[in-house]
Coordinates of C-alpha atoms and ligand atoms in Angstrom, one line a residue:
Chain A
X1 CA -9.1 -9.0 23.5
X2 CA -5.5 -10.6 23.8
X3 CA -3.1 -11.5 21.1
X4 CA -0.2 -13.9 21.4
X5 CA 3.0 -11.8 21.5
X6 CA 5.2 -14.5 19.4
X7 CA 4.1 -15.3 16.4
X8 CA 6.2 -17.4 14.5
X9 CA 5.5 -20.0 16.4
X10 CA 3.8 -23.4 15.2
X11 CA 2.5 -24.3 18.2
X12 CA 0.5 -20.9 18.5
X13 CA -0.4 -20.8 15.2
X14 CA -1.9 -24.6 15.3
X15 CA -3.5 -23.7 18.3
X16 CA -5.2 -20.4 16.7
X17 CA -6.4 -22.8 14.0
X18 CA -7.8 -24.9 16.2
X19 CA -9.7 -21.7 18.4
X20 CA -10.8 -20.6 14.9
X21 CA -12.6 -23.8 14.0
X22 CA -14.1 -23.7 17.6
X23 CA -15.5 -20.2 17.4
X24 CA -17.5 -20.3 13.8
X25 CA -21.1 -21.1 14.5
X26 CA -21.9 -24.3 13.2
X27 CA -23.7 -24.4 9.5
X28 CA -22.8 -20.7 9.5
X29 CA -20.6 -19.3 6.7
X30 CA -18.5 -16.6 6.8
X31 CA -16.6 -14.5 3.9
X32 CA -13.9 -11.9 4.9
X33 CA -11.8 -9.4 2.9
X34 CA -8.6 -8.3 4.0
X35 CA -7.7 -5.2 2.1
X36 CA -4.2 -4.5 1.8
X37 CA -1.8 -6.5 -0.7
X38 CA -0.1 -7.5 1.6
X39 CA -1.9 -9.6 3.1
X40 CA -3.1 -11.0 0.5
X41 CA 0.8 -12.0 -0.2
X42 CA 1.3 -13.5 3.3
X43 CA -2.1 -15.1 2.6
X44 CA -0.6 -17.4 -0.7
X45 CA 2.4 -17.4 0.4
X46 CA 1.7 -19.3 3.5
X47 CA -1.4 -21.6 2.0
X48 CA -3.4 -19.8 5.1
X49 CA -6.8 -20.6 3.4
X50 CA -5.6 -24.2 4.2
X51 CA -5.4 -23.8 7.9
X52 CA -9.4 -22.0 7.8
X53 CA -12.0 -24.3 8.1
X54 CA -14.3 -24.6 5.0
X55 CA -17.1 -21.9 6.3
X56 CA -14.6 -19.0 6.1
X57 CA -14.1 -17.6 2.8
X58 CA -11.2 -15.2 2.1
X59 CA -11.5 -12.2 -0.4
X60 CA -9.1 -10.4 -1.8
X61 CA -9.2 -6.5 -2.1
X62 CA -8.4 -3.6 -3.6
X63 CA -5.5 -2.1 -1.3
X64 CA -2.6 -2.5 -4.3
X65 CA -2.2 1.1 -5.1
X66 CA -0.3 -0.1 -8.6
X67 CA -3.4 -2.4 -9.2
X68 CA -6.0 0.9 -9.1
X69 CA -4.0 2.6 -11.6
X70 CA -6.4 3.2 -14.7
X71 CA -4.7 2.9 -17.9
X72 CA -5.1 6.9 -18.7
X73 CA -3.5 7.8 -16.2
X74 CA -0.5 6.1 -17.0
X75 CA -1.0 7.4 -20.5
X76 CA -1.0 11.2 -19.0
X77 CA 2.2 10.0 -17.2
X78 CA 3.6 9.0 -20.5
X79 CA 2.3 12.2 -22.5
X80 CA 3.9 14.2 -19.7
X81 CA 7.1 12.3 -20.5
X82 CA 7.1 13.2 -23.8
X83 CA 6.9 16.6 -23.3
X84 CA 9.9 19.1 -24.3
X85 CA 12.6 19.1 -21.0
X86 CA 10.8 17.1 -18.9
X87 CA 12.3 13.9 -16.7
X88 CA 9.4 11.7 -15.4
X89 CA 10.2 10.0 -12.3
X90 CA 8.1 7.4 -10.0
X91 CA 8.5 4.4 -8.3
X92 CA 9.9 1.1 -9.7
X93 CA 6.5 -0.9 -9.1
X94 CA 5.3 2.1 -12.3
X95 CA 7.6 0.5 -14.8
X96 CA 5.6 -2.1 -16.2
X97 CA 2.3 -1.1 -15.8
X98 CA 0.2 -1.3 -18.6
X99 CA -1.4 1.7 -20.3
X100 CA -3.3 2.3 -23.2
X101 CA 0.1 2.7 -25.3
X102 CA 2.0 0.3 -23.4
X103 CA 4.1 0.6 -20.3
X104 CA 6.8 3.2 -19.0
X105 CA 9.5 0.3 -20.0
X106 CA 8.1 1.0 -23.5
X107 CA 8.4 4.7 -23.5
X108 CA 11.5 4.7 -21.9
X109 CA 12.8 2.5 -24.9
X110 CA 11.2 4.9 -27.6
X111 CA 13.2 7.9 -25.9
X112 CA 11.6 9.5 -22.9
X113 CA 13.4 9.8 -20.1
X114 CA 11.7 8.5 -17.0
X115 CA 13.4 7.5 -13.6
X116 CA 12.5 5.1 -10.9
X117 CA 13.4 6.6 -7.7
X118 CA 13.4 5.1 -4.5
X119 CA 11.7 8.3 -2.8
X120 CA 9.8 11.6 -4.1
X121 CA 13.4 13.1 -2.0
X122 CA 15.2 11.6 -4.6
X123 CA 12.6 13.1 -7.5
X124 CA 13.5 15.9 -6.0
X125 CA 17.5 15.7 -5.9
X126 CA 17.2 15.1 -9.5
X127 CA 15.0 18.5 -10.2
X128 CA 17.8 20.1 -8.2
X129 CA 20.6 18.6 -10.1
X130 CA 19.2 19.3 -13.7
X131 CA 18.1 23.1 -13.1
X132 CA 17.6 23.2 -16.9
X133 CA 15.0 20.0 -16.6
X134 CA 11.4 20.3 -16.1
X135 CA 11.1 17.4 -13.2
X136 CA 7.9 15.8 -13.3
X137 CA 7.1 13.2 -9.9
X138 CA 4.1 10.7 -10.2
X139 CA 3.0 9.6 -7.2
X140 CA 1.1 7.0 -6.4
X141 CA -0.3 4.9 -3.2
X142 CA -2.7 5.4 0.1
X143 CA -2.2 7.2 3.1
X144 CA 1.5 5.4 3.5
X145 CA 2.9 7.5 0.6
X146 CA 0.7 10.7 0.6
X147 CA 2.7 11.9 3.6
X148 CA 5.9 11.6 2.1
X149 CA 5.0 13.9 -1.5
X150 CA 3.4 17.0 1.0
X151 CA 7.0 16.7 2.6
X152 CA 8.6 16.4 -0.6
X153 CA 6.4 19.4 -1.8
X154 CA 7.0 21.3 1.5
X155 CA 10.4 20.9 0.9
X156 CA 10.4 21.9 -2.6
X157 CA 8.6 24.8 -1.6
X158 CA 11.2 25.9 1.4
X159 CA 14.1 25.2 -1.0
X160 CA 12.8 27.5 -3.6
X161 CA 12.9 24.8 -6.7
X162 CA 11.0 26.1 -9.3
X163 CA 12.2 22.8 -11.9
X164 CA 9.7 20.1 -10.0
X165 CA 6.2 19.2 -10.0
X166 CA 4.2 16.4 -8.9
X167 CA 1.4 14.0 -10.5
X168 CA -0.6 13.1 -7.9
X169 CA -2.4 10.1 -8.1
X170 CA -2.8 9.4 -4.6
X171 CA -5.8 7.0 -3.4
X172 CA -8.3 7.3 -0.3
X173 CA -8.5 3.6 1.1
X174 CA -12.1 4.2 3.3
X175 CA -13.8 5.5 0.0
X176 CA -13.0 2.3 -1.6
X177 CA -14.4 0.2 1.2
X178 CA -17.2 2.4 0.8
X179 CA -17.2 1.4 -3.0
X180 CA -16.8 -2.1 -2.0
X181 CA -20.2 -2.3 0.4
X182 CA -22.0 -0.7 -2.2
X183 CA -21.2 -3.4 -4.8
X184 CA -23.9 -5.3 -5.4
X185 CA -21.9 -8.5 -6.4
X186 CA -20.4 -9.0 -3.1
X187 CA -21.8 -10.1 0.4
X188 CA -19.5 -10.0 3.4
X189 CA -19.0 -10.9 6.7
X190 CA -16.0 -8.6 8.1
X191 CA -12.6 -7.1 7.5
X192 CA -9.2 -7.8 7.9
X193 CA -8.0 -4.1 7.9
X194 CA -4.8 -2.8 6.3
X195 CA -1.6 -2.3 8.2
X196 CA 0.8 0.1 6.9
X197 CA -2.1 2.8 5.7
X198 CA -3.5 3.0 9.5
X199 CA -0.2 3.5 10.5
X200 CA -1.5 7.2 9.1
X201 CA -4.6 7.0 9.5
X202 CA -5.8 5.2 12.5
X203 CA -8.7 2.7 13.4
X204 CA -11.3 5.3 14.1
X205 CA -11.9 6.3 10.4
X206 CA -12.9 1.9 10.1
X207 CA -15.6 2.8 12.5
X208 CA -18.1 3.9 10.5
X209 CA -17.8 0.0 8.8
X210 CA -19.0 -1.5 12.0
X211 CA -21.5 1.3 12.9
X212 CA -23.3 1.7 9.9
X213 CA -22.8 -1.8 8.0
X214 CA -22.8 -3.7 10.9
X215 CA -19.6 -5.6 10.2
X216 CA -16.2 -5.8 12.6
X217 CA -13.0 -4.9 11.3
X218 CA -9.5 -5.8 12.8
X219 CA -6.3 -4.1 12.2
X220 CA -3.7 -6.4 11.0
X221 CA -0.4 -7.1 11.0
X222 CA 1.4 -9.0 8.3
X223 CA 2.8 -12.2 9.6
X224 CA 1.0 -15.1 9.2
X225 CA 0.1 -15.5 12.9
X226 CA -1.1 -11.7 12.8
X227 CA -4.1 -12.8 9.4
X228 CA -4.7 -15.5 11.9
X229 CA -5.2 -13.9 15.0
X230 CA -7.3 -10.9 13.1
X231 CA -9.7 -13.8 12.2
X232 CA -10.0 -15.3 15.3
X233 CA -10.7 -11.5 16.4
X234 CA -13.3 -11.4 13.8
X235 CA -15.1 -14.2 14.6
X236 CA -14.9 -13.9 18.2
X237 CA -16.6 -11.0 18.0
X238 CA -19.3 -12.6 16.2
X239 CA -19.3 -15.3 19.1
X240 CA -20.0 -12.3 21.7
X241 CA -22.4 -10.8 19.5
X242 CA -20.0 -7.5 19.3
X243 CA -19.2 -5.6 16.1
X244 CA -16.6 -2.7 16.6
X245 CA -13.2 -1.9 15.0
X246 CA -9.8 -3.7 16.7
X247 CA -6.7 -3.0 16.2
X248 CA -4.4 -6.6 16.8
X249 CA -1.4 -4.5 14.8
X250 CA -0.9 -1.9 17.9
X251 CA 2.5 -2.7 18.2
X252 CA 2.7 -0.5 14.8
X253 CA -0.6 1.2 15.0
X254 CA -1.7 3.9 17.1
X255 CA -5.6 4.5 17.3
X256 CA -5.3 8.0 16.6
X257 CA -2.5 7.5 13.4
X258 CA 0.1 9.6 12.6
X259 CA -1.0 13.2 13.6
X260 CA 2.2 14.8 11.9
X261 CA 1.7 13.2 8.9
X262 CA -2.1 13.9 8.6
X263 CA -1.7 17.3 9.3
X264 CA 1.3 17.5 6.3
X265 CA -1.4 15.9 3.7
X266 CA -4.2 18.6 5.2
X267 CA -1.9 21.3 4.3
X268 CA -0.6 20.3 0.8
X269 CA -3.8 18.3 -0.7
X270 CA -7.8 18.5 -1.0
X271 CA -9.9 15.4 -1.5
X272 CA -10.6 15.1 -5.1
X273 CA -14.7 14.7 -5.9
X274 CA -13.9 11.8 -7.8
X275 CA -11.2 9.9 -9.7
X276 CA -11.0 6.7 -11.7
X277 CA -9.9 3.4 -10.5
X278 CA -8.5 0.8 -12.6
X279 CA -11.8 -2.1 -12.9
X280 CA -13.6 -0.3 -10.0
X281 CA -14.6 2.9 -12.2
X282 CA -15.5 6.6 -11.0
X283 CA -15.5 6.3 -7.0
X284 CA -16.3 9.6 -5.0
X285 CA -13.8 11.2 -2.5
X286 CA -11.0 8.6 -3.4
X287 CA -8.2 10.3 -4.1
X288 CA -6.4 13.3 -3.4
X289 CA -5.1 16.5 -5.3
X290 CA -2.5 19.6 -4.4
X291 CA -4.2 22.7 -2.9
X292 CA -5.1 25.7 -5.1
X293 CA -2.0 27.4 -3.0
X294 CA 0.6 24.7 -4.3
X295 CA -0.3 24.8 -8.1
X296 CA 2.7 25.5 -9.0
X297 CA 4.0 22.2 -8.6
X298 CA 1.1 20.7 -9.5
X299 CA 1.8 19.0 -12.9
X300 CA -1.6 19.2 -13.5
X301 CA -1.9 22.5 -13.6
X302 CA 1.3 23.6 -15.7
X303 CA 1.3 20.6 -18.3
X304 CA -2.3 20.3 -19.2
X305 CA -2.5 16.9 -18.3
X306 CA -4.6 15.2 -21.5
X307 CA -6.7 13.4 -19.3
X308 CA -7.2 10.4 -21.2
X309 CA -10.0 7.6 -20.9
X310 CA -8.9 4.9 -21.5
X311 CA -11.5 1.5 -21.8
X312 CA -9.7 -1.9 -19.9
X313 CA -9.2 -4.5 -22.3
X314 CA -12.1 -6.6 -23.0
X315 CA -10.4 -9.9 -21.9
X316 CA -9.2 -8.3 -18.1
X317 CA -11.2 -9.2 -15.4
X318 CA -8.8 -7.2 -12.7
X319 CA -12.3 -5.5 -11.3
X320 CA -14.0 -8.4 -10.4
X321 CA -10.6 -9.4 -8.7
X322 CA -10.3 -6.0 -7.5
X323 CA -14.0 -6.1 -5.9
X324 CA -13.5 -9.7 -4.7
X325 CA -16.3 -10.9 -7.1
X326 CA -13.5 -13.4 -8.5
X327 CA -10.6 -15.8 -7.4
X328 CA -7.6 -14.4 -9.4
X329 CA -7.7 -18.0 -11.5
X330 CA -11.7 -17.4 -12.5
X331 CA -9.8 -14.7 -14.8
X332 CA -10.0 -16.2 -18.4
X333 CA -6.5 -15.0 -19.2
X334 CA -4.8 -15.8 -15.8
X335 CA -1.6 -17.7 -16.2
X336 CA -2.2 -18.0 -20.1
X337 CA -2.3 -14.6 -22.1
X338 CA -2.0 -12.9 -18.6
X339 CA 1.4 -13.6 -16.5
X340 CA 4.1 -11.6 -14.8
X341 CA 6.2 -11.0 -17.7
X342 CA 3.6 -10.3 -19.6
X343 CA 0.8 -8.6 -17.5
X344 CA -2.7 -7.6 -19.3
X345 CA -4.3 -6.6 -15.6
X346 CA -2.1 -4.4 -13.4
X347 CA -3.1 -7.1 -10.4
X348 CA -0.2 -9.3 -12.5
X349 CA 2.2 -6.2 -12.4
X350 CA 3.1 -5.6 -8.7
X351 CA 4.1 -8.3 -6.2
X352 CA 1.2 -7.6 -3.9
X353 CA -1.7 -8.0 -6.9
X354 CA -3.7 -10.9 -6.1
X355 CA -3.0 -12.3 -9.2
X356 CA 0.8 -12.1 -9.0
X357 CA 0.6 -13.5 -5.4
X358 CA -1.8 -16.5 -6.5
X359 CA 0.6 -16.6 -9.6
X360 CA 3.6 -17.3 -7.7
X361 CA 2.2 -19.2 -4.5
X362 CA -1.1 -20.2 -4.8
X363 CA -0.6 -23.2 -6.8
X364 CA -1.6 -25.1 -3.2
X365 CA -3.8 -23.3 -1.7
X366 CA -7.2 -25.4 -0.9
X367 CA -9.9 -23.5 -3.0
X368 CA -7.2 -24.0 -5.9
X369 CA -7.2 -27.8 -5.0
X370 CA -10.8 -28.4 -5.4
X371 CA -11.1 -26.3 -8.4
X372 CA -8.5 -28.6 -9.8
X373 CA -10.9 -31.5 -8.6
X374 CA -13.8 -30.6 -9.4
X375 CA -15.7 -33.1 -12.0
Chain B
X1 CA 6.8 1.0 -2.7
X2 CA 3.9 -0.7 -0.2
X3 CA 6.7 -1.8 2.3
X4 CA 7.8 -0.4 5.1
X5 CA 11.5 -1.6 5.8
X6 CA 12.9 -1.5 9.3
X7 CA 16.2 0.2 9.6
X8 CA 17.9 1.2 12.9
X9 CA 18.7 5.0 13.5
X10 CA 22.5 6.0 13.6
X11 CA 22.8 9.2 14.0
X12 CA 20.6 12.8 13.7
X13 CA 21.8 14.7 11.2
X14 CA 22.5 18.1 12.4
X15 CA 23.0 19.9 9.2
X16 CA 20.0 18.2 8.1
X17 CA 17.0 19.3 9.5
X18 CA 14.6 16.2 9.3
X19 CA 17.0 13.7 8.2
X20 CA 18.5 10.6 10.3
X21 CA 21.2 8.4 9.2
X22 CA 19.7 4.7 9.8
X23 CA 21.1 1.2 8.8
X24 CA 18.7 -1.3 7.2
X25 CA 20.4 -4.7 6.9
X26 CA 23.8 -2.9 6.7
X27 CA 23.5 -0.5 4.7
X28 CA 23.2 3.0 6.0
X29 CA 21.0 5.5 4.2
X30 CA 19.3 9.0 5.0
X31 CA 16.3 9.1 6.0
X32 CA 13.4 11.8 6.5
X33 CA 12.7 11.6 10.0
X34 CA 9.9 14.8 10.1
X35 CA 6.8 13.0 10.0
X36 CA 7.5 11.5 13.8
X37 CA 7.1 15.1 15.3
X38 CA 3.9 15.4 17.1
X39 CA 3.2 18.8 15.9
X40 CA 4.5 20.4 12.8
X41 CA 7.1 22.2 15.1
X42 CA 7.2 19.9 18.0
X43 CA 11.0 18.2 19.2
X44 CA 11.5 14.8 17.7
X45 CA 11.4 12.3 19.9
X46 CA 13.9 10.2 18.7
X47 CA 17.6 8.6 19.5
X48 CA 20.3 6.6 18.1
X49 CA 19.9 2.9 18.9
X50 CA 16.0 3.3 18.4
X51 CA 14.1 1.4 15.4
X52 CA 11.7 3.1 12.8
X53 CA 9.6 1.4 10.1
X54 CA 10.6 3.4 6.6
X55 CA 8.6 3.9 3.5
X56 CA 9.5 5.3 0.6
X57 CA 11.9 7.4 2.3
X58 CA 10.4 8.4 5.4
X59 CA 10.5 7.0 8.4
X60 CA 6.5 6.8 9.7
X61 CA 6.8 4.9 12.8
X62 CA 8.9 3.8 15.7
X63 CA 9.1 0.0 16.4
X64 CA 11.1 -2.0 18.9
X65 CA 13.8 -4.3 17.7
X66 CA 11.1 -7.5 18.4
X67 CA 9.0 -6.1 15.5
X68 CA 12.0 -5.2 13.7
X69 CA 12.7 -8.9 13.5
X70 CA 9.1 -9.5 12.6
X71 CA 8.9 -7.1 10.0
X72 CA 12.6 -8.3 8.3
X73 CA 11.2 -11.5 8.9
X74 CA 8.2 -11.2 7.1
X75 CA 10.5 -9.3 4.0
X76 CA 12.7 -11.4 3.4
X77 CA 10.0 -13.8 2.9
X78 CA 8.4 -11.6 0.4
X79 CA 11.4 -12.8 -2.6
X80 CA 12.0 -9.9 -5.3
X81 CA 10.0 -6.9 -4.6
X82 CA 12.0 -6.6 -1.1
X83 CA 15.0 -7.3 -2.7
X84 CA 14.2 -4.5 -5.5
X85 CA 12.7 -2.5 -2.7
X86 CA 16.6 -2.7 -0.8
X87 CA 18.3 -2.1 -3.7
X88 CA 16.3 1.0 -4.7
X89 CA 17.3 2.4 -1.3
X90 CA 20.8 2.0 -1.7
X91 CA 20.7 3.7 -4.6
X92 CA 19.0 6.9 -2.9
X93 CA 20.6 9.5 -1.5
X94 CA 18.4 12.3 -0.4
X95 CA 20.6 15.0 1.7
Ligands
LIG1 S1 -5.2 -12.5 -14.7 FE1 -4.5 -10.6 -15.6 S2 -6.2 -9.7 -16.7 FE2 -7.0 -11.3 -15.4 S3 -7.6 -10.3 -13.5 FE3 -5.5 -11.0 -13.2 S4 -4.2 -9.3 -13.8 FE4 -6.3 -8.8 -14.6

């Protein structure tokens, strides 16, 4: 199908309101997750449940890689901190995540030295400016960052630094889909599928969605006019009784992803059998580990990594928000004991968290309204 | 971290292999350019004037300047976390 090519316009995006509302089925109701945090920000920020007509239901997802952090992991970041020599670095969004023993803000204060860094490149500039450090990378995030630690690794490796090593904590985004059809707590109706990742990866690993589950998925872009036109895709779909994988975002997207960067991941990392996401538990395949052959930058692998469990507080409803099963405000301690400045859930922490989002724009958005309402 | 940041390529950087020098909103930066190779080895097909999309140091896609726009757009709409996200790029240097 066709997709308007301007869309910041009001005209187009009144009139895509108006093709939306003609295309759902009447008495039919429909419930669609978009994935990426991102959306979900574009989504609150621009009211766009407002502009949906009252049969289309929009969940939120799990694609925040900060939000999937478990807390233990962050406490084997910290531990590796606090080992003799070592400089931790990571990304910015790390800094206030909680962990079991409080953030990477908190450790930093008590003494460790840890480093937000705009790129694992710059990680790695620091192992090679303090030879006598033991430089220590966590890295986080879906196919969009994986790319860019094999390079860094690739890189260490052709430079010959012997000083730098990486945590890898990097997250699968189709075996969480897969976790999210098998939840039992959740029926839906289609996808608004994640931009930046199938930049990577491509639209045909989505396909198994529509084959086997028998719901459509559309690529998407992040404006507001791209969530818009995605739903329109979905739903037109459903009007010509098709169900198959589009990509609206092609303009970014290629079908086929980035073959340079897949092949980079292939060489460095295996999938791991499983690993731990924060509220959505043990889920197979999801994340990604360095090869046997790169071990030696695997922090993993020299420090011992304690490996700690760590329960989510009792009060944190971040799964269910994660899963879609909740509204970010149908979390007990959303806006009270849980806010930005002081996050309980890591889907307060990161701008693209649903909670943070509905925390800082959502205050008119329609469902909010007849909460507010309600008798 | 989750967004990519247009930025307009500069210049190649001969004595870097894999790194471009690109301007995003002004400022100009190196960037790893490697992972738009279409094999491992292959030339890049890339030239100054030309816009990428960048994340976290790498650039993983090539846009035109209309989506460019869109993307910046769509950033600068986004408040703190792009702002954060720019200044955490000027502060990198990664030749
Ligand atoms: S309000 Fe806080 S604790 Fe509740 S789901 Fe959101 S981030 Fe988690």
């Amino acid at each position: 199908m066709r997709y308007v090519d301007e869309y910041r316009d009001g005209d187009k995006a009144r009139a895509l309101a108006t093709a939306i509302a003609a295309s759902c089925e009447p008495g039919r109701r429909y419930s669609f997750m978009e994935i990426c945090g991102g959306h979900t920000h574009t989504i609150y920020k621009h009211g766009l449940e407002d502009h949906l007509p009252e049969a289309i239901t929009l969940v939120h997802g799990p694609g925040c890689p900060v939000c999937v952090i478990p807390m233990g992991r962050v406490d084997d970041a910290i531990a590796l901190a606090e080992q003799p020599d070592v400089i931790l670095t990571s990304f910015g969004d790390m800094l206030r995540v909680p962990g079991g023993r409080g953030s990477f803000l908190d450790s930093k204060a008590a003494g460790a030295d840890i480093r937000m860094v705009y790129s694992p490149l710059d990680a790695l500039k620091v192992a090679r400016n303090n030879p006598e450090k033991r430089v220590v990378f966590m890295a986080i995030g879906f196919e969009t960052t994986t790319p860019s630690t094999a390079m860094t690794i690739l890189r260490a490796e052709a430079e010959g630094i012997e000083n730098f090593s990486v945590f890898c904590n990097h997250v699968r985004v189709v075996p969480a889909i897969t976790a999210i059809l098998d939840s039992p707590d959740l029926r839906l109706d289609g996808f608004v599928g994640p931009g930046h990742v199938s930049t990577v990866i491509g639209c045909e690993p989505y396909e198994f969605i529509a084959r086997d589950h028998g719901m459509p998925l559309v690529c998407s872009g992040f404006e507001p006019l791209d969530i818009l036109s995605s739903i329109h895709g979905l739903l037109q779909q459903f009007a010509d009784g098709r169900c198959e994988v589009e990509n609206e975002y092609a303009r970014v997207v290629p079908w086929a992803g980035n073959p340079k960067a897949l092949a980079v991941i292939d060489e460095v990392m295996e999938v791991r059998e499983t690993f731990e996401w924060r509220g959505l538990g043990w889920i197979p395949d999801s994340a990604m580990r360095l090869r046997p052959e790169y071990a030696r930058f695997d922090a993993e692998q020299i420090f011992g990594v304690p490996g700690v469990r760590v329960a989510d507080p009792p009060a944190c409803q971040c799964g269910e928000v994660l899963r879609g099963a909740i509204k970010p405000w149908e979390c007990k301690v959303f806006g009270t004991a849980c806010t930005p400045e002081t996050p309980i859930g890591t889907c307060m922490v990161s701008s693209e968290g649903a909670c943070a989002a509905y925390y800082n724009f959502g205050r008119f958005s329609r469902s909010r309204v007849k909460e507010a309402t309600a008798p | 971290m989750c967004l990519g940041i247009p930025g307009e390529v500069i210049a190649l950087m001969a004595e870097h292999e894999d790194l471009a020098m690109v301007s995003v909103e002004g400022v100009q930066r190196a960037v790893n350019i490697g992972l738009l190779r279409e094999e491992s080895d292959g030339p890049l097909d890339l030239v100054p004037g030309e816009w990428v999309l960048i994340h976290v140091g790498f650039a993983l896609s090539k846009i035109d300047q209309d989506e460019a726009e869109k993307s910046l757009n769509w950033l600068t709409g986004v408040g703190d976390a792009y702002t954060d996200e720019l200044d955490a790029l000027a502060a990198s240097d990664i030749t």
